[in-house]
Amino acid sequence: MRTIIDCLIVLLCLLQTLTNLHQKFIPILQKLFHRGDRCLAGLI
């Protein structure tokens, strides 16, 4: 039973770090996509 609880705690910690990374990465990705859109618009 203890191992299951430990696994759940580890999973929750991983989810927390993933969501934190996601929140930090979204603006960076948006900036990259905006630049990519401009490049594509220039090529077309």
mmCIF file with all atom_site columns, C-alpha atoms in Angstrom, residues 3 6 16-19 29-31:
data_model
loop_
_atom_site.group_PDB
_atom_site.id
_atom_site.type_symbol
_atom_site.label_atom_id
_atom_site.label_alt_id
_atom_site.label_comp_id
_atom_site.label_asym_id
_atom_site.label_entity_id
_atom_site.label_seq_id
_atom_site.pdbx_PDB_ins_code
_atom_site.Cartn_x
_atom_site.Cartn_y
_atom_site.Cartn_z
_atom_site.occupancy
_atom_site.B_iso_or_equiv
_atom_site.pdbx_formal_charge
_atom_site.auth_seq_id
_atom_site.auth_comp_id
_atom_site.auth_asym_id
_atom_site.auth_atom_id
_atom_site.pdbx_PDB_model_num
ATOM 1 C CA . THR A 1 3  ? 4.458 2.000  -2.568  1.00 0.00 ? 3  THR A CA 1
ATOM 2 C CA . ASP A 1 6  ? 4.651 6.944  -2.978  1.00 0.00 ? 6  ASP A CA 1
ATOM 3 C CA . GLN A 1 16 ? 3.123 20.012 -10.943 1.00 0.00 ? 16 GLN A CA 1
ATOM 4 C CA . THR A 1 17 ? 6.537 20.538 -12.558 1.00 0.00 ? 17 THR A CA 1
ATOM 5 C CA . LEU A 1 18 ? 5.094 19.832 -16.016 1.00 0.00 ? 18 LEU A CA 1
ATOM 6 C CA . THR A 1 19 ? 2.342 22.414 -15.602 1.00 0.00 ? 19 THR A CA 1
ATOM 7 C CA . LEU A 1 29 ? 6.292 29.066 -28.075 1.00 0.00 ? 29 LEU A CA 1
ATOM 8 C CA . GLN A 1 30 ? 3.858 31.835 -29.004 1.00 0.00 ? 30 GLN A CA 1
ATOM 9 C CA . LYS A 1 31 ? 6.762 34.171 -29.815 1.00 0.00 ? 31 LYS A CA 1
#
